[in-house]
Coordinates of C-alpha atoms in Angstrom, one line a residue:
M1 CA 0.2 15.2 -30.5
T2 CA 2.2 14.3 -33.7
I3 CA 5.8 14.4 -34.7
L4 CA 7.2 15.2 -38.1
I5 CA 8.9 12.4 -40.0
N6 CA 10.6 13.5 -43.2
S7 CA 8.6 16.7 -43.2
S8 CA 5.3 14.8 -43.0
P9 CA 3.2 14.5 -39.8
G10 CA 3.3 11.0 -38.3
R11 CA 0.3 9.3 -36.7
E12 CA -1.2 11.0 -33.6
F13 CA -0.5 9.8 -30.1
S14 CA -1.5 10.9 -26.6
L15 CA 0.7 11.9 -23.8
E16 CA 0.3 10.0 -20.6
R17 CA 2.2 9.6 -17.3
G18 CA 2.7 6.7 -15.1
L19 CA 4.1 3.1 -15.2
K20 CA 2.6 0.0 -16.7
Q21 CA 1.9 -2.9 -14.4
G22 CA 4.9 -5.2 -14.4
D23 CA 7.4 -2.5 -15.2
P24 CA 10.7 -3.4 -13.5
L25 CA 11.1 0.1 -12.1
S26 CA 7.7 0.1 -10.3
P27 CA 8.9 -1.4 -7.0
V28 CA 11.9 0.9 -6.8
L29 CA 9.9 4.0 -7.5
F30 CA 7.2 3.0 -5.1
D31 CA 9.9 2.5 -2.4
I32 CA 11.2 6.0 -3.1
A33 CA 7.7 7.5 -2.9
V34 CA 6.7 5.7 0.3
Y35 CA 10.0 6.8 2.0
G36 CA 8.2 10.2 2.2
L37 CA 5.4 8.6 4.2
T38 CA 7.9 7.2 6.6
S39 CA 9.4 10.7 7.0
L40 CA 6.0 12.2 7.7
F41 CA 5.1 9.6 10.3
N42 CA 8.5 9.9 12.0
R43 CA 8.3 13.7 12.1
A44 CA 4.8 13.6 13.5
S45 CA 6.0 11.2 16.2
E46 CA 8.9 13.4 17.1
L47 CA 6.6 16.4 17.4
G48 CA 4.2 14.4 19.7
Y49 CA 1.1 14.2 17.5
F50 CA 1.0 10.5 18.2
K51 CA 3.5 8.0 19.7
G52 CA 2.9 4.6 18.2
L53 CA 3.8 1.3 19.9
K54 CA 6.3 1.7 22.7
T55 CA 9.3 -0.7 22.3
S56 CA 11.6 0.9 24.9
T57 CA 11.6 4.0 27.1
E58 CA 12.4 6.4 24.3
H59 CA 11.5 4.5 21.1
H60 CA 8.1 4.0 19.4
I61 CA 7.1 2.2 16.2
T62 CA 4.6 4.3 14.3
H63 CA 4.1 2.0 11.3
L64 CA 5.4 -1.0 9.4
Q65 CA 5.4 -1.4 5.7
Y66 CA 5.5 -4.5 3.5
A67 CA 5.1 -4.3 -0.3
N68 CA 2.1 -2.0 -0.7
D69 CA 0.6 -2.5 2.8
T70 CA 1.1 -0.2 5.7
L71 CA 0.2 -1.0 9.3
I72 CA -0.1 2.0 11.6
F73 CA 0.3 1.9 15.3
M74 CA -1.3 4.6 17.5
S75 CA -3.3 5.1 20.6
N76 CA -7.1 4.9 20.4
Y77 CA -7.5 8.7 20.8
Y78 CA -9.5 10.7 18.2
S79 CA -6.6 13.2 17.9
S80 CA -4.1 10.5 17.0
Q81 CA -6.3 9.0 14.4
L82 CA -7.1 12.5 13.0
H83 CA -3.4 13.3 12.7
A84 CA -2.7 9.9 11.0
K85 CA -5.5 10.4 8.5
R86 CA -4.2 14.0 7.8
I87 CA -0.7 12.6 7.1
L88 CA -2.2 10.0 4.7
Y89 CA -4.1 12.8 2.9
W90 CA -1.0 14.9 2.6
F91 CA 0.9 11.9 1.3
Q92 CA -1.8 11.4 -1.4
I93 CA -1.4 15.0 -2.5
I94 CA 2.4 15.0 -2.5
S95 CA 3.1 11.6 -4.0
G96 CA 0.1 11.1 -6.4
L97 CA -0.5 7.7 -4.8
K98 CA -4.1 7.1 -3.5
V99 CA -4.9 5.6 -0.1
N100 CA -7.8 3.2 -0.3
F101 CA -9.6 3.9 3.0
Y102 CA -12.4 1.4 2.0
K103 CA -9.9 -1.5 2.4
S104 CA -8.8 -0.2 5.8
S105 CA -10.2 -2.0 8.9
D106 CA -12.1 0.1 11.4
D107 CA -12.8 -2.1 14.4
D108 CA -11.9 -1.9 18.1
Y109 CA -8.8 -4.2 17.7
T110 CA -7.1 -2.2 15.0
L111 CA -7.6 1.2 16.6
G112 CA -9.0 2.7 13.4
L113 CA -6.5 2.4 10.6
E114 CA -4.9 -0.8 9.4
N115 CA -3.7 -2.3 6.1
I116 CA -3.8 0.9 4.1
I117 CA -3.5 0.0 0.5
F118 CA -1.8 2.3 -2.0
M119 CA -3.0 2.5 -5.6
S120 CA -1.3 4.4 -8.4
Q121 CA -3.6 6.8 -10.3

């Protein structure tokens, strides 16, 4: 794409989207995007798809987030893990952020999903 400067075409440039690393708006925009993930997990818990870690008789913690790490708490049932993975896939589609499942732990102690790392495209 070019723009006209004094009726003459300027040099060509390409259109891109996204933020550069170190951009001061990056953490704020990431927090706004990840708020959607929190909403998805809370809604899934309310609807009974999975419960998370029980802290009192009526309260469950489904996930914790720090910076770009997410720790997901759920039972060791296939259906719970399937619903959590579906939520993460939906989140990828909606937000444009990518979940790096290769950096996720998959052993008996973490119940399938831990330390989900988000990467911008």
